[in-house]
Amino acid sequence: MQEASYLPIYKKAEEIYETLQIITALFPEDNDYLQHLKYHLLEDIMVIQAKISGAEAVKLYDIKMENAAIIRKAARDIMISGNHLELLGFSDAAYYKIIRNQIEDFRILFIDWIATFNPKHYIVDNWGLFNPPGISPDHIQQDDELDFLDEEDEDN
């Protein structure tokens, strides 16, 4: 399995983290609302990086998709968090457009990345949320459908 830090999506997440650090460093220290937002923005981007690594560390489609869903939510939270910066007292809110552009680039990389997930590497999700297309939560999995578990870790 490939180490996540070499992936374009992970590199873009690192870039977003660095940009968020720079922009949030401009938030006034005495503005509790902006300091709270800063904490959440940095937390969201760190979650994204951790979940990319987590998805790359496993073979299972459902776990990869679960991580992808968490990444999507965190990225969307970062995207919309800039909506009220001026109202919260941040005079340099225009800089947040940089983050929005980076998140859009990240979204494109995300689409390409999840397309690499192997839908044949699944264990039935009896909750029905992260099964590959066409697999129902009550699908009875055959032993030969689990042969991938014995394969070497060359491919996710």
PDB file of C-alpha atoms in Angstrom:
ATOM      1  CA  MET A   1       0.000   0.000   0.000  1.00  0.00           C
ATOM      2  CA  GLN A   2       1.169   3.464  -0.856  1.00  0.00           C
ATOM      3  CA  GLU A   3       2.089   5.823   1.954  1.00  0.00           C
ATOM      4  CA  ALA A   4      -0.503   8.599   2.002  1.00  0.00           C
ATOM      5  CA  SER A   5       1.981  11.473   2.159  1.00  0.00           C
ATOM      6  CA  TYR A   6       2.977  10.835  -1.474  1.00  0.00           C
ATOM      7  CA  LEU A   7      -0.575  11.146  -2.795  1.00  0.00           C
ATOM      8  CA  PRO A   8      -1.630  14.343  -4.567  1.00  0.00           C
ATOM      9  CA  ILE A   9      -4.737  14.560  -2.370  1.00  0.00           C
ATOM     10  CA  TYR A  10      -2.619  14.382   0.782  1.00  0.00           C
ATOM     11  CA  LYS A  11      -0.198  16.998  -0.545  1.00  0.00           C
ATOM     12  CA  LYS A  12      -3.153  19.293  -1.286  1.00  0.00           C
ATOM     13  CA  ALA A  13      -4.435  18.756   2.264  1.00  0.00           C
ATOM     14  CA  GLU A  14      -1.000  19.765   3.577  1.00  0.00           C
ATOM     15  CA  GLU A  15      -1.138  22.894   1.425  1.00  0.00           C
ATOM     16  CA  ILE A  16      -4.589  23.753   2.806  1.00  0.00           C
ATOM     17  CA  TYR A  17      -3.301  23.209   6.352  1.00  0.00           C
ATOM     18  CA  GLU A  18      -0.395  25.579   5.769  1.00  0.00           C
ATOM     19  CA  THR A  19      -2.674  28.229   4.244  1.00  0.00           C
ATOM     20  CA  LEU A  20      -5.171  27.893   7.083  1.00  0.00           C
ATOM     21  CA  GLN A  21      -2.372  28.361   9.601  1.00  0.00           C
ATOM     22  CA  ILE A  22      -1.307  31.574   7.883  1.00  0.00           C
ATOM     23  CA  ILE A  23      -4.827  32.994   7.557  1.00  0.00           C
ATOM     24  CA  THR A  24      -5.996  32.009  11.034  1.00  0.00           C
ATOM     25  CA  ALA A  25      -2.836  33.539  12.526  1.00  0.00           C
ATOM     26  CA  LEU A  26      -4.337  36.849  11.393  1.00  0.00           C
ATOM     27  CA  PHE A  27      -7.455  36.320  13.527  1.00  0.00           C
ATOM     28  CA  PRO A  28      -7.469  38.831  16.409  1.00  0.00           C
ATOM     29  CA  GLU A  29      -6.435  37.139  19.663  1.00  0.00           C
ATOM     30  CA  ASP A  30      -9.164  38.969  21.573  1.00  0.00           C
ATOM     31  CA  ASN A  31     -11.981  37.711  19.325  1.00  0.00           C
ATOM     32  CA  ASP A  32     -13.302  34.561  20.997  1.00  0.00           C
ATOM     33  CA  TYR A  33     -15.547  33.696  18.039  1.00  0.00           C
ATOM     34  CA  LEU A  34     -12.687  33.765  15.559  1.00  0.00           C
ATOM     35  CA  GLN A  35     -10.373  31.899  17.918  1.00  0.00           C
ATOM     36  CA  HIS A  36     -13.036  29.202  18.274  1.00  0.00           C
ATOM     37  CA  LEU A  37     -13.394  29.056  14.492  1.00  0.00           C
ATOM     38  CA  LYS A  38      -9.608  28.834  14.127  1.00  0.00           C
ATOM     39  CA  TYR A  39      -9.576  25.781  16.374  1.00  0.00           C
ATOM     40  CA  HIS A  40     -12.279  24.080  14.316  1.00  0.00           C
ATOM     41  CA  LEU A  41     -10.716  24.916  10.959  1.00  0.00           C
ATOM     42  CA  LEU A  42      -7.358  23.474  11.967  1.00  0.00           C
ATOM     43  CA  GLU A  43      -9.069  20.467  13.524  1.00  0.00           C
ATOM     44  CA  ASP A  44     -11.006  19.799  10.294  1.00  0.00           C
ATOM     45  CA  ILE A  45      -7.913  19.858   8.100  1.00  0.00           C
ATOM     46  CA  MET A  46      -6.034  17.580  10.511  1.00  0.00           C
ATOM     47  CA  VAL A  47      -8.974  15.157  10.432  1.00  0.00           C
ATOM     48  CA  ILE A  48      -8.787  15.201   6.634  1.00  0.00           C
ATOM     49  CA  GLN A  49      -5.101  14.297   6.689  1.00  0.00           C
ATOM     50  CA  ALA A  50      -5.659  11.528   9.250  1.00  0.00           C
ATOM     51  CA  LYS A  51      -8.574  10.051   7.316  1.00  0.00           C
ATOM     52  CA  ILE A  52      -6.652  10.028   4.032  1.00  0.00           C
ATOM     53  CA  SER A  53      -3.911   8.080   5.819  1.00  0.00           C
ATOM     54  CA  GLY A  54      -6.500   5.809   7.411  1.00  0.00           C
ATOM     55  CA  ALA A  55      -8.160   5.041   4.086  1.00  0.00           C
ATOM     56  CA  GLU A  56      -4.809   4.275   2.491  1.00  0.00           C
ATOM     57  CA  ALA A  57      -3.868   1.910   5.310  1.00  0.00           C
ATOM     58  CA  VAL A  58      -6.759  -0.507   4.699  1.00  0.00           C
ATOM     59  CA  LYS A  59      -8.058  -2.682   1.892  1.00  0.00           C
ATOM     60  CA  LEU A  60     -11.712  -2.685   2.851  1.00  0.00           C
ATOM     61  CA  TYR A  61     -13.974  -0.646   0.596  1.00  0.00           C
ATOM     62  CA  ASP A  62     -16.435   0.200   3.365  1.00  0.00           C
ATOM     63  CA  ILE A  63     -13.711   1.580   5.640  1.00  0.00           C
ATOM     64  CA  LYS A  64     -12.238   3.593   2.772  1.00  0.00           C
ATOM     65  CA  MET A  65     -15.679   5.018   1.976  1.00  0.00           C
ATOM     66  CA  GLU A  66     -16.365   5.779   5.636  1.00  0.00           C
ATOM     67  CA  ASN A  67     -13.108   7.757   5.777  1.00  0.00           C
ATOM     68  CA  ALA A  68     -14.038   9.462   2.498  1.00  0.00           C
ATOM     69  CA  ALA A  69     -17.395  10.561   3.926  1.00  0.00           C
ATOM     70  CA  ILE A  70     -15.676  12.084   6.965  1.00  0.00           C
ATOM     71  CA  ILE A  71     -13.176  13.841   4.679  1.00  0.00           C
ATOM     72  CA  ARG A  72     -16.002  15.244   2.568  1.00  0.00           C
ATOM     73  CA  LYS A  73     -17.804  16.603   5.625  1.00  0.00           C
ATOM     74  CA  ALA A  74     -14.668  18.221   7.030  1.00  0.00           C
ATOM     75  CA  ALA A  75     -13.783  19.777   3.658  1.00  0.00           C
ATOM     76  CA  ARG A  76     -17.297  21.170   3.269  1.00  0.00           C
ATOM     77  CA  ASP A  77     -17.138  22.573   6.804  1.00  0.00           C
ATOM     78  CA  ILE A  78     -13.890  24.351   5.923  1.00  0.00           C
ATOM     79  CA  MET A  79     -15.449  25.671   2.721  1.00  0.00           C
ATOM     80  CA  ILE A  80     -18.486  27.214   4.409  1.00  0.00           C
ATOM     81  CA  SER A  81     -16.670  28.443   7.517  1.00  0.00           C
ATOM     82  CA  GLY A  82     -15.503  31.513   5.657  1.00  0.00           C
ATOM     83  CA  ASN A  83     -19.047  32.744   5.053  1.00  0.00           C
ATOM     84  CA  HIS A  84     -19.252  34.838   8.220  1.00  0.00           C
ATOM     85  CA  LEU A  85     -15.676  35.954   8.753  1.00  0.00           C
ATOM     86  CA  GLU A  86     -16.450  39.644   8.189  1.00  0.00           C
ATOM     87  CA  LEU A  87     -19.448  39.485  10.504  1.00  0.00           C
ATOM     88  CA  LEU A  88     -17.213  37.901  13.137  1.00  0.00           C
ATOM     89  CA  GLY A  89     -14.801  40.829  12.897  1.00  0.00           C
ATOM     90  CA  PHE A  90     -12.110  39.529  10.532  1.00  0.00           C
ATOM     91  CA  SER A  91     -11.094  42.451   8.346  1.00  0.00           C
ATOM     92  CA  ASP A  92      -9.019  40.293   5.982  1.00  0.00           C
ATOM     93  CA  ALA A  93     -11.865  37.901   5.114  1.00  0.00           C
ATOM     94  CA  ALA A  94     -11.089  38.224   1.393  1.00  0.00           C
ATOM     95  CA  TYR A  95      -8.052  35.986   1.953  1.00  0.00           C
ATOM     96  CA  TYR A  96     -10.422  33.090   2.591  1.00  0.00           C
ATOM     97  CA  LYS A  97     -11.033  32.885  -1.171  1.00  0.00           C
ATOM     98  CA  ILE A  98      -7.613  31.199  -1.325  1.00  0.00           C
ATOM     99  CA  ILE A  99      -8.952  28.425   0.931  1.00  0.00           C
ATOM    100  CA  ARG A 100     -12.091  28.046  -1.175  1.00  0.00           C
ATOM    101  CA  ASN A 101      -9.972  27.656  -4.312  1.00  0.00           C
ATOM    102  CA  GLN A 102      -7.762  25.080  -2.595  1.00  0.00           C
ATOM    103  CA  ILE A 103     -10.816  23.131  -1.397  1.00  0.00           C
ATOM    104  CA  GLU A 104     -12.159  23.093  -4.952  1.00  0.00           C
ATOM    105  CA  ASP A 105      -8.827  21.692  -6.185  1.00  0.00           C
ATOM    106  CA  PHE A 106      -8.980  19.174  -3.329  1.00  0.00           C
ATOM    107  CA  ARG A 107     -12.515  18.141  -4.380  1.00  0.00           C
ATOM    108  CA  ILE A 108     -11.287  17.266  -7.882  1.00  0.00           C
ATOM    109  CA  LEU A 109      -8.424  15.202  -6.433  1.00  0.00           C
ATOM    110  CA  PHE A 110     -10.902  13.562  -4.030  1.00  0.00           C
ATOM    111  CA  ILE A 111     -13.094  12.377  -6.907  1.00  0.00           C
ATOM    112  CA  ASP A 112     -10.085  10.829  -8.631  1.00  0.00           C
ATOM    113  CA  TRP A 113      -8.859   9.299  -5.371  1.00  0.00           C
ATOM    114  CA  ILE A 114     -12.094   7.538  -4.423  1.00  0.00           C
ATOM    115  CA  ALA A 115     -12.285   6.122  -7.949  1.00  0.00           C
ATOM    116  CA  THR A 116      -9.184   4.080  -7.021  1.00  0.00           C
ATOM    117  CA  PHE A 117     -11.038   2.250  -4.211  1.00  0.00           C
ATOM    118  CA  ASN A 118     -11.552  -1.377  -5.204  1.00  0.00           C
ATOM    119  CA  PRO A 119     -15.267  -2.209  -4.765  1.00  0.00           C
ATOM    120  CA  LYS A 120     -14.430  -5.932  -4.831  1.00  0.00           C
ATOM    121  CA  HIS A 121     -12.559  -5.550  -1.541  1.00  0.00           C
ATOM    122  CA  TYR A 122     -15.565  -5.394   0.710  1.00  0.00           C
ATOM    123  CA  ILE A 123     -17.138  -7.031   3.668  1.00  0.00           C
ATOM    124  CA  VAL A 124     -20.886  -6.491   3.680  1.00  0.00           C
ATOM    125  CA  ASP A 125     -21.874  -3.409   5.641  1.00  0.00           C
ATOM    126  CA  ASN A 126     -25.082  -4.573   7.277  1.00  0.00           C
ATOM    127  CA  TRP A 127     -25.964  -0.938   7.924  1.00  0.00           C
ATOM    128  CA  GLY A 128     -26.110  -0.551   4.136  1.00  0.00           C
ATOM    129  CA  LEU A 129     -24.272   2.751   4.038  1.00  0.00           C
ATOM    130  CA  PHE A 130     -20.903   1.866   2.533  1.00  0.00           C
ATOM    131  CA  ASN A 131     -21.532  -1.233   0.447  1.00  0.00           C
ATOM    132  CA  PRO A 132     -20.292  -1.195  -3.132  1.00  0.00           C
ATOM    133  CA  PRO A 133     -22.961  -0.420  -5.733  1.00  0.00           C
ATOM    134  CA  GLY A 134     -25.378  -3.329  -6.126  1.00  0.00           C
ATOM    135  CA  ILE A 135     -24.600  -4.963  -2.760  1.00  0.00           C
ATOM    136  CA  SER A 136     -27.526  -4.897  -0.338  1.00  0.00           C
ATOM    137  CA  PRO A 137     -27.142  -4.949   3.455  1.00  0.00           C
ATOM    138  CA  ASP A 138     -28.590  -8.471   3.558  1.00  0.00           C
ATOM    139  CA  HIS A 139     -26.230  -9.831   0.882  1.00  0.00           C
ATOM    140  CA  ILE A 140     -24.833 -13.210   1.908  1.00  0.00           C
ATOM    141  CA  GLN A 141     -21.133 -13.015   1.181  1.00  0.00           C
ATOM    142  CA  GLN A 142     -19.505 -16.110  -0.289  1.00  0.00           C
ATOM    143  CA  ASP A 143     -16.079 -17.288   0.890  1.00  0.00           C
ATOM    144  CA  ASP A 144     -14.515 -16.645  -2.521  1.00  0.00           C
ATOM    145  CA  GLU A 145     -15.608 -12.996  -2.271  1.00  0.00           C
ATOM    146  CA  LEU A 146     -13.223 -12.674   0.678  1.00  0.00           C
ATOM    147  CA  ASP A 147     -10.152 -14.096  -1.079  1.00  0.00           C
ATOM    148  CA  PHE A 148      -8.707 -10.584  -1.326  1.00  0.00           C
ATOM    149  CA  LEU A 149      -8.065 -10.694   2.436  1.00  0.00           C
ATOM    150  CA  ASP A 150      -5.330 -13.285   1.824  1.00  0.00           C
ATOM    151  CA  GLU A 151      -3.634 -11.296  -0.953  1.00  0.00           C
ATOM    152  CA  GLU A 152      -0.435  -9.374  -0.383  1.00  0.00           C
ATOM    153  CA  ASP A 153      -0.822  -5.673   0.353  1.00  0.00           C
ATOM    154  CA  GLU A 154       0.409  -4.548  -3.071  1.00  0.00           C
ATOM    155  CA  ASP A 155      -2.959  -3.060  -3.981  1.00  0.00           C
ATOM    156  CA  ASN A 156      -5.645  -1.411  -1.869  1.00  0.00           C
TER     157      ASN A 156
END
